[in-house]
């Protein structure tokens, strides 16, 4: 309590820069975090403001907007800053409006062909310059942050640009996924007029190209990633994506802070996407959600058959190839599987074809469907997350709250949040396996199915343990306040 009081007394001005934030625009966990963490900081009475690109979808969903600032002095493009509120919270939002770059339909990073937008180098350079200008109070907003919190490669240029300012706020950079780096051609870097001072091996250069994420990794006053285990892993060659050397050099500035879950959105007691609400004390609603889910996705009604869910990006990171490899054997069991996702077209196609062979047992829905994601969390008995690496992972945290036991690989945030059945019924919350191989995955799923079938009392107990786990954002938000304090102290002590 004393700690919280200290934070409240020291109200901070925080500029939170991200390329997506739920409910305005979301492609994955970053969107969940950028929607929930600013709201949690706001609840801790911090003066936090969110800044995002003015994508068409975000403009449509935000509601009332006013023009806060008209253009930037040092940018060749006309640019407006629009001001609104993050729906569902009181957090002020600034949208960086450059229609040429952001007023387009669809995914923020990818065109309809599934490839990166060809002008991503320009789009996130323009965004970073706007964030820098707001951070330095050069947009006529009469507000200057104490700390700028940047997230992933799309905002990586911001700490690098700020490092060149004679006086500046502190900067924090959060790694949500190190594998996505925003590497652009050196010619783009020069064409965009980005500063030569930060072009070096210690700076933005990456094997002759420019790496936007390195701007964050090399120049932020403090770094963090979204789980303690991933913070360790990324310092090794196996997970460091060729950036482990830099991360080792900055190891005294790198910490792990586990993401929270936004229980305003993800709680089976009041989830607006569910036909039936339930709690640990009364699980009938979960059974009713299972029946409803079977009907919704086109599986036979079968209360006693274990239902396995998977929601996520269909990419190698998530172990989709492992799932594909075990499905033919798994579907010989009395089991149902429902998969929702989009991503690599080859995985989308292979899963769809495979499911077509087992319509009574397996349904695959390709696309992004927020409501169905919630209903799978609620209606399934087991949730599959065999990721090769996982910075934090939110779906397994949601699964815990929904009493849907997660089956996860022991890596990153999955290792930090799920306790294997073998650790005893007093502690267990799910199933954990080690090797990223089809036999290891099949073995753990069969083990889970055996417990489901043979030990309903033990199952109920483990479901109770899972649902009692508390990953609310408040604790993580307090850890971020400590991180901001450290960044401010470091920034005051000189350049990073
Ligand atoms: P990542 O950020 O690596 O994609 P996370 O588990 O951290 O993975 O977060 C994924 C978030 O995105 C969750 O809220 C999940 O429900 C959501 N999500 C992923 N794919 C889909 C989809 N196809 N439809 C709806 N929601 C999805």
PDB file of C-alpha atoms in Angstrom, residues 15 49 51 66-70 80-83 93-94 130-131 133-145:
ATOM      1  CA  UNK A  15       3.275   9.421 -23.637  1.00  0.00           C
ATOM      2  CA  UNK A  49      -1.811   9.801 -23.207  1.00  0.00           C
ATOM      3  CA  UNK A  51      -0.529   8.179 -29.522  1.00  0.00           C
ATOM      4  CA  UNK A  66     -11.067  17.386 -32.593  1.00  0.00           C
ATOM      5  CA  UNK A  67      -8.029  18.814 -34.313  1.00  0.00           C
ATOM      6  CA  UNK A  68      -5.320  19.323 -31.687  1.00  0.00           C
ATOM      7  CA  UNK A  69      -2.487  20.482 -33.889  1.00  0.00           C
ATOM      8  CA  UNK A  70      -2.156  21.163 -37.563  1.00  0.00           C
ATOM      9  CA  UNK A  80      -2.703  16.747 -38.342  1.00  0.00           C
ATOM     10  CA  UNK A  81      -2.917  15.563 -34.782  1.00  0.00           C
ATOM     11  CA  UNK A  82      -6.465  14.576 -33.834  1.00  0.00           C
ATOM     12  CA  UNK A  83      -7.585  14.212 -30.243  1.00  0.00           C
ATOM     13  CA  UNK A  93      -5.675   9.589 -27.530  1.00  0.00           C
ATOM     14  CA  UNK A  94      -3.811  11.482 -30.220  1.00  0.00           C
ATOM     15  CA  UNK A 130       5.288  12.941 -34.874  1.00  0.00           C
ATOM     16  CA  UNK A 131       5.821  11.127 -31.549  1.00  0.00           C
ATOM     17  CA  UNK A 133       7.604  16.260 -31.830  1.00  0.00           C
ATOM     18  CA  UNK A 134       4.880  15.651 -29.217  1.00  0.00           C
ATOM     19  CA  UNK A 135       7.480  14.333 -26.758  1.00  0.00           C
ATOM     20  CA  UNK A 136       9.499  17.527 -27.147  1.00  0.00           C
ATOM     21  CA  UNK A 137       6.388  19.695 -26.857  1.00  0.00           C
ATOM     22  CA  UNK A 138       6.814  20.998 -30.409  1.00  0.00           C
ATOM     23  CA  UNK A 139       3.216  20.498 -31.517  1.00  0.00           C
ATOM     24  CA  UNK A 140       1.661  23.352 -29.582  1.00  0.00           C
ATOM     25  CA  UNK A 141      -0.073  21.024 -27.115  1.00  0.00           C
ATOM     26  CA  UNK A 142       1.322  22.689 -23.976  1.00  0.00           C
ATOM     27  CA  UNK A 143       2.129  19.281 -22.556  1.00  0.00           C
ATOM     28  CA  UNK A 144       5.468  17.562 -22.179  1.00  0.00           C
ATOM     29  CA  UNK A 145       5.828  13.993 -20.950  1.00  0.00           C
TER      30      UNK A 145
END
